[in-house]
PDB file of N, CA, C and O in Angstrom:
ATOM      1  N   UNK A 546      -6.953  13.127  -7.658  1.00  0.00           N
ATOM      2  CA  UNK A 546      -6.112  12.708  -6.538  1.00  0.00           C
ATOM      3  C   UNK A 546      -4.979  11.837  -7.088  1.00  0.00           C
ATOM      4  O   UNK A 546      -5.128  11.236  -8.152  1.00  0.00           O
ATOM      5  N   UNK A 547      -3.853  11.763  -6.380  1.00  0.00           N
ATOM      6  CA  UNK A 547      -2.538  10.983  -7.082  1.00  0.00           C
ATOM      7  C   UNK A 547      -2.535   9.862  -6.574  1.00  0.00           C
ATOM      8  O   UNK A 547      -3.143   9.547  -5.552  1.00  0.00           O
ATOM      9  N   UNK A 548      -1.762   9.073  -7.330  1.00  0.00           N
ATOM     10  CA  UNK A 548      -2.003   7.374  -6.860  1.00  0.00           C
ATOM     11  C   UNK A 548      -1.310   7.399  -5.427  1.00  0.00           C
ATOM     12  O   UNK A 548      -1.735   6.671  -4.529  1.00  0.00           O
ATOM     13  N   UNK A 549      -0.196   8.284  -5.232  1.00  0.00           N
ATOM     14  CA  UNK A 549       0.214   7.743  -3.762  1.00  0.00           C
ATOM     15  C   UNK A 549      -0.955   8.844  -2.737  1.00  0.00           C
ATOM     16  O   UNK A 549      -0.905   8.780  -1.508  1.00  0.00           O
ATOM     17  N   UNK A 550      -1.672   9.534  -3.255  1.00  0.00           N
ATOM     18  CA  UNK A 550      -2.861   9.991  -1.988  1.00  0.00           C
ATOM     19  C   UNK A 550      -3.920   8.956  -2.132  1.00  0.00           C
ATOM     20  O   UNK A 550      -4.756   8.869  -1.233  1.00  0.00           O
ATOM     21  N   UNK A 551      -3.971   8.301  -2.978  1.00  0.00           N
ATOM     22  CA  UNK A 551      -5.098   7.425  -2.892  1.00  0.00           C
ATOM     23  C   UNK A 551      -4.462   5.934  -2.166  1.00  0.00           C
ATOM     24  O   UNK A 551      -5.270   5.177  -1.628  1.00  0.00           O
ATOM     25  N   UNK A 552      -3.272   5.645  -2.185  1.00  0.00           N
ATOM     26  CA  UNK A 552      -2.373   4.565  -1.577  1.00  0.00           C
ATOM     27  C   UNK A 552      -2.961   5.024  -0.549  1.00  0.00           C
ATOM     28  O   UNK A 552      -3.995   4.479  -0.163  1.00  0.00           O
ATOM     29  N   UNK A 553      -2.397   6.191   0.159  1.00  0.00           N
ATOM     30  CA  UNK A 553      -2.390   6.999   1.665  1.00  0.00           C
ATOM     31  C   UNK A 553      -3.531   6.719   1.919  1.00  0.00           C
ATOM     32  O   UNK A 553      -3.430   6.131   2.996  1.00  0.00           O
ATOM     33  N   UNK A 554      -4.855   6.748   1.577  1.00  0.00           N
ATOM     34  CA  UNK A 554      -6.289   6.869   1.799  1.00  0.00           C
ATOM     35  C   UNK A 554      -6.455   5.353   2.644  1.00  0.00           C
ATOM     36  O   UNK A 554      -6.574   5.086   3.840  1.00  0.00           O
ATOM     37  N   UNK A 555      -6.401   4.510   1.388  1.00  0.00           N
ATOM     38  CA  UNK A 555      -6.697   3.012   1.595  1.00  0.00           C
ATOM     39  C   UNK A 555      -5.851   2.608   2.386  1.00  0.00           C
ATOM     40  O   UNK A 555      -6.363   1.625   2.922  1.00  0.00           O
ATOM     41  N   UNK A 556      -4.104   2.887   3.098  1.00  0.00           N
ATOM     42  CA  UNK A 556      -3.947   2.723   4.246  1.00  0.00           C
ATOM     43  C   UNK A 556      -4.295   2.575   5.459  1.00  0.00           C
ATOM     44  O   UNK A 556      -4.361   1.700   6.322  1.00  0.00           O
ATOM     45  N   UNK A 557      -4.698   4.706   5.154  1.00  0.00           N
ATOM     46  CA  UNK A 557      -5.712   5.092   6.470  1.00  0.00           C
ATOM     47  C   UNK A 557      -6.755   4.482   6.907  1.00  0.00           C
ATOM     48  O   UNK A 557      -7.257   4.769   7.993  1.00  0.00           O
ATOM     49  N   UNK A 558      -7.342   3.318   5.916  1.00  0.00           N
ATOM     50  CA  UNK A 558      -8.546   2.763   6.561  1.00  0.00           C
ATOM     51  C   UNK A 558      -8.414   1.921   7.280  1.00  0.00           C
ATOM     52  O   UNK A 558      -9.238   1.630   8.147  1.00  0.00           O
ATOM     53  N   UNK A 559      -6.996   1.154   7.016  1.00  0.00           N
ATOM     54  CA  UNK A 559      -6.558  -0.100   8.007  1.00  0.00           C
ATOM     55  C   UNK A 559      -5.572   0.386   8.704  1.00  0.00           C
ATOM     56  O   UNK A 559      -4.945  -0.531   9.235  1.00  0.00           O
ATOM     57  N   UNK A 560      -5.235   1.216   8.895  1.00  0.00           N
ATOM     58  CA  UNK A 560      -4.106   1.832   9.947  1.00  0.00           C
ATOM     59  C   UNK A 560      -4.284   3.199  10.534  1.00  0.00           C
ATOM     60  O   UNK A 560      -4.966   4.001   9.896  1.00  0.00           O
ATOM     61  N   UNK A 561      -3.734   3.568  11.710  1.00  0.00           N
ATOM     62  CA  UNK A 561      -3.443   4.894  12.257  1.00  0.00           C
ATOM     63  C   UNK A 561      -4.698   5.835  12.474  1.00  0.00           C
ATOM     64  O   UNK A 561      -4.530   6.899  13.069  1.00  0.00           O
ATOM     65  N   UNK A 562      -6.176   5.409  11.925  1.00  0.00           N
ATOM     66  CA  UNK A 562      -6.856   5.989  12.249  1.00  0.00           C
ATOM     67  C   UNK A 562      -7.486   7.274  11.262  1.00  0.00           C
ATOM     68  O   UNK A 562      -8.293   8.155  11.557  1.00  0.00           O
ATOM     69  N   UNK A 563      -6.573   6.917   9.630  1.00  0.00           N
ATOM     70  CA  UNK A 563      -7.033   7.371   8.485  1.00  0.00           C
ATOM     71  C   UNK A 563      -5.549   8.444   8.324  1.00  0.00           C
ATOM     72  O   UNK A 563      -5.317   8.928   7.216  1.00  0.00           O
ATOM     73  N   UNK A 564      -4.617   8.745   9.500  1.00  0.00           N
ATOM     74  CA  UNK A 564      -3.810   9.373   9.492  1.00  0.00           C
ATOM     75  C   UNK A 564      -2.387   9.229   8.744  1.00  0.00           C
ATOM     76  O   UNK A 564      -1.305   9.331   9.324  1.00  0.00           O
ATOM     77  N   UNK A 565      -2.601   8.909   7.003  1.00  0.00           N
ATOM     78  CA  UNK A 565      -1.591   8.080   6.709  1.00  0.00           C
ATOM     79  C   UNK A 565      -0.637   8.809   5.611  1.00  0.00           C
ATOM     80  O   UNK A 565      -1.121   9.305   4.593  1.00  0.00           O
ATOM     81  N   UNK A 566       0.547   8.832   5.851  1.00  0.00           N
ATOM     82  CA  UNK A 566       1.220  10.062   4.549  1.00  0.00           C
ATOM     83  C   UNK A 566       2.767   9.142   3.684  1.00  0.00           C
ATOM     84  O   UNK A 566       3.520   8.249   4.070  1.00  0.00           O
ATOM     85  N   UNK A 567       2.712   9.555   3.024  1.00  0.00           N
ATOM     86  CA  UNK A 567       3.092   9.227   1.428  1.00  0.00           C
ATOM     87  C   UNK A 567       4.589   8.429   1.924  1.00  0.00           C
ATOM     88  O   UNK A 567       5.287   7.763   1.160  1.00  0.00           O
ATOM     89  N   UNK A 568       4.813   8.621   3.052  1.00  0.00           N
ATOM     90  CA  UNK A 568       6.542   8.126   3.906  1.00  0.00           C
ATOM     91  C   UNK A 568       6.429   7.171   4.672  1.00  0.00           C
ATOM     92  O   UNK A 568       7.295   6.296   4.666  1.00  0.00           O
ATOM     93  N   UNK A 569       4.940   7.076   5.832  1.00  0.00           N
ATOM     94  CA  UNK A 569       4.455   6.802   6.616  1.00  0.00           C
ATOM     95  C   UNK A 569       5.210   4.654   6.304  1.00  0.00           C
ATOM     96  O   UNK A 569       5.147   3.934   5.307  1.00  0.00           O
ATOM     97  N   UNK A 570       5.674   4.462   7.394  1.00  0.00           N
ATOM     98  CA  UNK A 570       6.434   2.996   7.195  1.00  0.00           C
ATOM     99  C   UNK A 570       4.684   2.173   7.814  1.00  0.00           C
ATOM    100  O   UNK A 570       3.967   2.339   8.802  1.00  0.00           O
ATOM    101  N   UNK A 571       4.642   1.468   6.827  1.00  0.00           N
ATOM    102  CA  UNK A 571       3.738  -0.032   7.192  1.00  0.00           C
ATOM    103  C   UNK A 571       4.116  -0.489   8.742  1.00  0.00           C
ATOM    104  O   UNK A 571       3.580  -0.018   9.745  1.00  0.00           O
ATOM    105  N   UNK A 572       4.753  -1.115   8.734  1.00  0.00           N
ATOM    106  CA  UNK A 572       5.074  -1.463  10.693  1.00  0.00           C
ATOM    107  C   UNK A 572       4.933  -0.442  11.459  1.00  0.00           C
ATOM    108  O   UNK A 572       4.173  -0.449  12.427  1.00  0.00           O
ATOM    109  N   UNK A 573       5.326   0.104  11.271  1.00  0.00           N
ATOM    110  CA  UNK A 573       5.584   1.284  12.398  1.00  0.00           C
ATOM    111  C   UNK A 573       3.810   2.155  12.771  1.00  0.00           C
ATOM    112  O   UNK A 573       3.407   2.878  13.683  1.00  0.00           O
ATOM    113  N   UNK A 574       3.491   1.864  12.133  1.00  0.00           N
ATOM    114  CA  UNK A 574       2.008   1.895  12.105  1.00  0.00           C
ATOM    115  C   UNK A 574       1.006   1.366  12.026  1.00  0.00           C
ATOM    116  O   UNK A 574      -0.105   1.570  11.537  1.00  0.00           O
ATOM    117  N   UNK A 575       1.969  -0.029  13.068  1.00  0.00           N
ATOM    118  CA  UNK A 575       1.033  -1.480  13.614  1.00  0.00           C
ATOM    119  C   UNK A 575       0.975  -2.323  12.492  1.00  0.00           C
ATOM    120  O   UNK A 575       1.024  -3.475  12.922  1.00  0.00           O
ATOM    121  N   UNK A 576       0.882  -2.319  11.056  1.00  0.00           N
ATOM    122  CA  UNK A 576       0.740  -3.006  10.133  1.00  0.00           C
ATOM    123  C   UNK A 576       1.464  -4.186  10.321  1.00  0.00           C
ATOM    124  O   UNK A 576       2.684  -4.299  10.435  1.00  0.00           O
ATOM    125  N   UNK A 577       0.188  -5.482  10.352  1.00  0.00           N
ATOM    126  CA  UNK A 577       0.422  -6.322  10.104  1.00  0.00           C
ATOM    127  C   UNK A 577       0.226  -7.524   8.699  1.00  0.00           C
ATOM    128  O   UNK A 577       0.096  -7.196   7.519  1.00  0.00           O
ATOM    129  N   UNK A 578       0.253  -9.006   9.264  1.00  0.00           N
ATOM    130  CA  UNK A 578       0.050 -10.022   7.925  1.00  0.00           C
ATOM    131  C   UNK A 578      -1.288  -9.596   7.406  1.00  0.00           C
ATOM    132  O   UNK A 578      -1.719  -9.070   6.380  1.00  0.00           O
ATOM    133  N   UNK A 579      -1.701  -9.980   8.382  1.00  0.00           N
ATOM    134  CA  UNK A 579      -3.735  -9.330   7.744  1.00  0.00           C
ATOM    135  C   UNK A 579      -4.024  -8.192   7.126  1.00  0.00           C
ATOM    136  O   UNK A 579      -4.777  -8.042   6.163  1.00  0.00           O
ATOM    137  N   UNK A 580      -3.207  -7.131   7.888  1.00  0.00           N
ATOM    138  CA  UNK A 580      -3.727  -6.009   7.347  1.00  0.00           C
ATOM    139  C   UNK A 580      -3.295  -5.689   5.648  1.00  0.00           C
ATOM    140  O   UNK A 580      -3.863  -5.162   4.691  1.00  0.00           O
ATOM    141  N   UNK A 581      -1.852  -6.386   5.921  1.00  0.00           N
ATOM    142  CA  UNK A 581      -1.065  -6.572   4.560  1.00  0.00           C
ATOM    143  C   UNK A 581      -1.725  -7.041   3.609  1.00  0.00           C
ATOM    144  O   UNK A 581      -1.896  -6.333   2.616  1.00  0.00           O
ATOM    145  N   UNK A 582      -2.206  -8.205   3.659  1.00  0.00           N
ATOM    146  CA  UNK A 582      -3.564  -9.214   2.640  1.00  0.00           C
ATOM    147  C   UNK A 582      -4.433  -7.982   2.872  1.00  0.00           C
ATOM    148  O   UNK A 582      -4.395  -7.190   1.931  1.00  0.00           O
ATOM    149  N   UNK A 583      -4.955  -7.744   3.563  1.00  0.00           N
ATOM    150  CA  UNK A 583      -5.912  -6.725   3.174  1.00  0.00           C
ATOM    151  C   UNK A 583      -6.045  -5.933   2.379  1.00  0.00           C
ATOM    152  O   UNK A 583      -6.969  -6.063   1.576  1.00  0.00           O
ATOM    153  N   UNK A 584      -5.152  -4.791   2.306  1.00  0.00           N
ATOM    154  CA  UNK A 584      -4.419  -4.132   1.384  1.00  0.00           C
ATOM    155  C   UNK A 584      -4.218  -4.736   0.200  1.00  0.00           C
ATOM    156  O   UNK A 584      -4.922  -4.411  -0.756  1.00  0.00           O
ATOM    157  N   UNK A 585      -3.076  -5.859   0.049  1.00  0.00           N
ATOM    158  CA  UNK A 585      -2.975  -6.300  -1.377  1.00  0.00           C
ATOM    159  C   UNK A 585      -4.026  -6.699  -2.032  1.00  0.00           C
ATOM    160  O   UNK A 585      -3.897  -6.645  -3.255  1.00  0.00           O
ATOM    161  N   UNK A 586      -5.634  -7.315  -1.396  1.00  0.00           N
ATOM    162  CA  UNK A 586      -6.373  -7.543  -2.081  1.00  0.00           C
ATOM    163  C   UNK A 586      -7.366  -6.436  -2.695  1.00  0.00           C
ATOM    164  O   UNK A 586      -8.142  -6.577  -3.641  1.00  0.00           O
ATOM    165  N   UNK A 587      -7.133  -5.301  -1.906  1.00  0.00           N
ATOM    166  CA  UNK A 587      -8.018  -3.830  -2.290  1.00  0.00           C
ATOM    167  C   UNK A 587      -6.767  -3.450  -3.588  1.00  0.00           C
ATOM    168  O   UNK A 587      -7.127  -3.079  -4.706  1.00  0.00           O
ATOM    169  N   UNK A 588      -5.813  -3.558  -3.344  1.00  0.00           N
ATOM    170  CA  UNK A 588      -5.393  -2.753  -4.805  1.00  0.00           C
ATOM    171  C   UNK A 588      -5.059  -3.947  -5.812  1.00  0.00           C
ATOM    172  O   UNK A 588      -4.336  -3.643  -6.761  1.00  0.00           O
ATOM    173  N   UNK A 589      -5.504  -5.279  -5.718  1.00  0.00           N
ATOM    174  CA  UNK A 589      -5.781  -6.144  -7.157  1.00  0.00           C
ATOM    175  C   UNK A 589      -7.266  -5.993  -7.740  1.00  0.00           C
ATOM    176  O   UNK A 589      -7.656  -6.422  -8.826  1.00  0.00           O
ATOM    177  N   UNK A 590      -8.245  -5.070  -6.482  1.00  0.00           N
ATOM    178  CA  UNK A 590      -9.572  -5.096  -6.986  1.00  0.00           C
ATOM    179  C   UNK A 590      -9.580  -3.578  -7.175  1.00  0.00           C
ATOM    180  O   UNK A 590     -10.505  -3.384  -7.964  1.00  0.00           O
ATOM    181  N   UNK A 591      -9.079  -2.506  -6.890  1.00  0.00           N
ATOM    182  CA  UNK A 591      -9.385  -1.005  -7.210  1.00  0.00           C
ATOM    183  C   UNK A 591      -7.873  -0.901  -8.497  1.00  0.00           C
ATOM    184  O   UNK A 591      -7.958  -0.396  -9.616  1.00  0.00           O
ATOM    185  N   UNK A 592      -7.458  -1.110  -8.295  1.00  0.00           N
ATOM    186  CA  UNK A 592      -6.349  -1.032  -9.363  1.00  0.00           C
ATOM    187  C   UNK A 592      -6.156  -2.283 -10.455  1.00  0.00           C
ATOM    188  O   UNK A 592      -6.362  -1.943 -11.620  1.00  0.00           O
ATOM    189  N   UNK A 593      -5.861  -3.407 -10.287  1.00  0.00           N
ATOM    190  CA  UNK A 593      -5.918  -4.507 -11.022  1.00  0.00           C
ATOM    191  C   UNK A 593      -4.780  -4.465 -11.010  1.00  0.00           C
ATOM    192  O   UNK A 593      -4.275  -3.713 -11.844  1.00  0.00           O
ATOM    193  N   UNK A 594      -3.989  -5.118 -10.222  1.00  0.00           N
ATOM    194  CA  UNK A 594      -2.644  -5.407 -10.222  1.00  0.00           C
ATOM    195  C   UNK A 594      -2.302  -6.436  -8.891  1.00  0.00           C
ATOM    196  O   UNK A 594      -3.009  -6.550  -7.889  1.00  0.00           O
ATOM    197  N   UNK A 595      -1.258  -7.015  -9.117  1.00  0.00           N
ATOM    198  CA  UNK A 595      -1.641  -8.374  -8.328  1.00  0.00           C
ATOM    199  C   UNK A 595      -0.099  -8.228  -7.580  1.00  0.00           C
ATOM    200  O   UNK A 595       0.830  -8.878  -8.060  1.00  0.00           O
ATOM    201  N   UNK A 596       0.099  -7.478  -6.563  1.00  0.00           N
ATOM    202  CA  UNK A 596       1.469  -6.853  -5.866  1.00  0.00           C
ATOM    203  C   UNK A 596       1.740  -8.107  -5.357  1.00  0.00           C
ATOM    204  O   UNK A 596       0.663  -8.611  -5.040  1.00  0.00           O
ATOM    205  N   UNK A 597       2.957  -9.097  -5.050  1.00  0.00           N
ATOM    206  CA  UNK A 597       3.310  -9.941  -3.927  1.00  0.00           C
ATOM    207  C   UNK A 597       3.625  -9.588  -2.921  1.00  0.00           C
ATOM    208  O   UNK A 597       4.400  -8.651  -2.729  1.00  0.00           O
ATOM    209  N   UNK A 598       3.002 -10.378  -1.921  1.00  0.00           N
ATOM    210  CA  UNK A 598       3.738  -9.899  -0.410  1.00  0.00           C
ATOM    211  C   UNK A 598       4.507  -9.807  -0.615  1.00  0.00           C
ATOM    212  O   UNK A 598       4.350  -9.136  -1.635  1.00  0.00           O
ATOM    213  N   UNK A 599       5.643  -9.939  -0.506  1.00  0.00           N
ATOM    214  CA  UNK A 599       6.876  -9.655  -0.440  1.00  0.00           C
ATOM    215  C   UNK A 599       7.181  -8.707  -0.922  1.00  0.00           C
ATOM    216  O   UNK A 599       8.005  -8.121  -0.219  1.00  0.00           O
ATOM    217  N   UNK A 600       6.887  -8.071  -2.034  1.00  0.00           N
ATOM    218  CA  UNK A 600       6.751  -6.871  -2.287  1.00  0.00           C
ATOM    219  C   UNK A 600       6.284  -5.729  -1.759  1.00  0.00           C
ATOM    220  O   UNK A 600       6.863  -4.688  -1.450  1.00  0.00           O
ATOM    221  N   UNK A 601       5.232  -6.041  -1.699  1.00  0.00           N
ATOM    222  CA  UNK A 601       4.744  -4.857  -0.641  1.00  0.00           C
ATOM    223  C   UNK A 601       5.209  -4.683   0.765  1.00  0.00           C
ATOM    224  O   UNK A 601       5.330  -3.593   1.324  1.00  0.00           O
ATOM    225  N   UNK A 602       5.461  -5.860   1.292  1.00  0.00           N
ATOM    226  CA  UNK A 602       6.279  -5.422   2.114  1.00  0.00           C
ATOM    227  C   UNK A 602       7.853  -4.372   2.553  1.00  0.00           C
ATOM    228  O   UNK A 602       8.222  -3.467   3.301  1.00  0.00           O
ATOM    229  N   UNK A 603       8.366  -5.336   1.418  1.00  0.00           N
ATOM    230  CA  UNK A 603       9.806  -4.441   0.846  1.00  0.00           C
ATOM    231  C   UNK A 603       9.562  -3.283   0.880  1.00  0.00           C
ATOM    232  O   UNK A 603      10.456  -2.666   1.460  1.00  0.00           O
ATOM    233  N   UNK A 604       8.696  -2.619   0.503  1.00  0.00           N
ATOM    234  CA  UNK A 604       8.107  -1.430  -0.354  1.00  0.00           C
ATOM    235  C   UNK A 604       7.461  -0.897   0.915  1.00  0.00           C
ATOM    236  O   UNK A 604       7.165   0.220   0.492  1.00  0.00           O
ATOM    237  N   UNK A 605       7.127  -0.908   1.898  1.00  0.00           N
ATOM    238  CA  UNK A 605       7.119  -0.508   3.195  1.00  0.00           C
ATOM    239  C   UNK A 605       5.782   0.985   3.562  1.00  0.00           C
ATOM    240  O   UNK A 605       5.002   1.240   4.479  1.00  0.00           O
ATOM    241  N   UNK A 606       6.167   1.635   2.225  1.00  0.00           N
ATOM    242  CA  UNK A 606       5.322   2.755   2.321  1.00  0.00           C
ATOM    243  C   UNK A 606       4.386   2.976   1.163  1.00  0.00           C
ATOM    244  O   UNK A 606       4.541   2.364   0.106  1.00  0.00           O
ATOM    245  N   UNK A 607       3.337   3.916   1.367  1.00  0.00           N
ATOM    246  CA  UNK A 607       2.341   3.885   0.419  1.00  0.00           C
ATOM    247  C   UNK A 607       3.042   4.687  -1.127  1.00  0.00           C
ATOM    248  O   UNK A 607       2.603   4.450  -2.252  1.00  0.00           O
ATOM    249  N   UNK A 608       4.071   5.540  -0.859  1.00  0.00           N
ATOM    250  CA  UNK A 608       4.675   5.679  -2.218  1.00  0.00           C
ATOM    251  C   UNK A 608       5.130   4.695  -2.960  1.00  0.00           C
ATOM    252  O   UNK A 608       4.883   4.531  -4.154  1.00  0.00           O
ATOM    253  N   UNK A 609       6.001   3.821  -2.071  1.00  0.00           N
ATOM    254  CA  UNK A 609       6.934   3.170  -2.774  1.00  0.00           C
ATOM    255  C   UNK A 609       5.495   1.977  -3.346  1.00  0.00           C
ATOM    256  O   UNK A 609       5.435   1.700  -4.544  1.00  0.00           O
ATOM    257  N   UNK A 610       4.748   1.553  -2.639  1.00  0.00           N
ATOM    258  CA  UNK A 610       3.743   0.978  -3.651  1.00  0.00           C
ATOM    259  C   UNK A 610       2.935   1.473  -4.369  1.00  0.00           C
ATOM    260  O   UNK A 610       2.188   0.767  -5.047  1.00  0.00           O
ATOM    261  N   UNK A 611       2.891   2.743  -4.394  1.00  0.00           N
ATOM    262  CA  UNK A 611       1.789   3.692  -5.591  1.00  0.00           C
ATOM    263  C   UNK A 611       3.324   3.062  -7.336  1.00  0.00           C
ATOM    264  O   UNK A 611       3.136   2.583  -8.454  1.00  0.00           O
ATOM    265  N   UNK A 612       4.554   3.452  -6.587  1.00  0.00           N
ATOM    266  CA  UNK A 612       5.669   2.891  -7.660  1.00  0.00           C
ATOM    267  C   UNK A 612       5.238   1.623  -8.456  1.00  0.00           C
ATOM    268  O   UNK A 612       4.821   1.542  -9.612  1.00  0.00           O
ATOM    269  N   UNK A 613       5.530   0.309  -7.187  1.00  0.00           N
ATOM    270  CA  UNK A 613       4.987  -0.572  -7.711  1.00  0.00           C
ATOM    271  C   UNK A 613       3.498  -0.485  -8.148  1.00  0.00           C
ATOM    272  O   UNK A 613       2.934  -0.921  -7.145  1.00  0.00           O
ATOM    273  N   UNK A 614       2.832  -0.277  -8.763  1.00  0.00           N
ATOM    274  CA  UNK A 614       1.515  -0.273  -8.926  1.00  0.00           C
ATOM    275  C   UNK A 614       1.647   0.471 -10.592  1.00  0.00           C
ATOM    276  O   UNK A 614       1.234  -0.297 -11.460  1.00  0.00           O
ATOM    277  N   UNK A 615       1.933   1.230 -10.886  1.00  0.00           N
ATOM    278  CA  UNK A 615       2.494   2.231 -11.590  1.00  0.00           C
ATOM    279  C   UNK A 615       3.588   1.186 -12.828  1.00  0.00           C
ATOM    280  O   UNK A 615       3.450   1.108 -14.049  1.00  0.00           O
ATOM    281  N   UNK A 616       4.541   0.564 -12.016  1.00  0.00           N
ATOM    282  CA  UNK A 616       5.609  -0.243 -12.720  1.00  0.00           C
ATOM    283  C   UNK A 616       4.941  -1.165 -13.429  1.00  0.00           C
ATOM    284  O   UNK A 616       5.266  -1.563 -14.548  1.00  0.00           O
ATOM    285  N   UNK A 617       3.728  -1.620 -12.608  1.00  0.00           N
ATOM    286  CA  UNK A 617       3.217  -3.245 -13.497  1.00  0.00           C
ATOM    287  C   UNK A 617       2.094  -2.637 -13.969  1.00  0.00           C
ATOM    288  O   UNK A 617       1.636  -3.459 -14.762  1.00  0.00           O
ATOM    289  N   UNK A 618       1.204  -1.458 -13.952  1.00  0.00           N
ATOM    290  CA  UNK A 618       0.374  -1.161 -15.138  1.00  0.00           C
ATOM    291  C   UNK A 618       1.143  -0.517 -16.322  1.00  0.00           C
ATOM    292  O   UNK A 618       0.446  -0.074 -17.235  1.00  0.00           O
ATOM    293  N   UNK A 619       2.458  -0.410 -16.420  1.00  0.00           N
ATOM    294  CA  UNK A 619       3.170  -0.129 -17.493  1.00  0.00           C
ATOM    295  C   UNK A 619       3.670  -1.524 -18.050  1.00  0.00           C
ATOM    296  O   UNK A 619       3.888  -1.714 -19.246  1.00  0.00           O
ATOM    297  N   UNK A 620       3.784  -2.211 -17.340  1.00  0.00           N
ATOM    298  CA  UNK A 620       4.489  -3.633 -17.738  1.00  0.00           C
ATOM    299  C   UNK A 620       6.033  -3.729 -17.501  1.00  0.00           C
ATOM    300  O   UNK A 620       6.776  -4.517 -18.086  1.00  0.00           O
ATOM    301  N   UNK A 621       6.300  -3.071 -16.824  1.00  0.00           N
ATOM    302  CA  UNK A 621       8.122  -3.103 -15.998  1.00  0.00           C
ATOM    303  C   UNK A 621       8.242  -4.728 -15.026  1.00  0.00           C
ATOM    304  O   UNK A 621       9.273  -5.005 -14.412  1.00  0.00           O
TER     305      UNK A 621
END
């Protein structure tokens, strides 16, 4: 599975009802502060990477953080 279907996955568990795709905007699909911490703390413990809010936010969708995720296990 690719890092942004597995992003999509671990979305789906806190949003939309598991219904979550690779474009799919964070807000717009209720995502909130909590759910946000939520998230960032599942991919510092399934991935090992330590995203900032703010980042992930920026980054809005589960691609653009499969990116970030990707950028800092390369060391960018």
């Amino acid at each position: 599975m690719s890092l942004v279907r597995e992003i999509s996955a671990l979305w789906g568990e806190y949003l939309n009802d598991g219904a979550v795709e690779a474009d799919d905007n964070f807000f717009e699909l209720g995502g909130n502060s909590l759910i946000g911490i939520k998230i960032i703390e599942r991919v510092a413990g399934e991935y090992g990477v330590d995203l900032s809010v703010r980042a992930f936010y920026l980054a809005q969708t589960p691609a653009r953080v499969a990116e970030l995720i990707e950028q800092a296990r390369a060391g960018v």
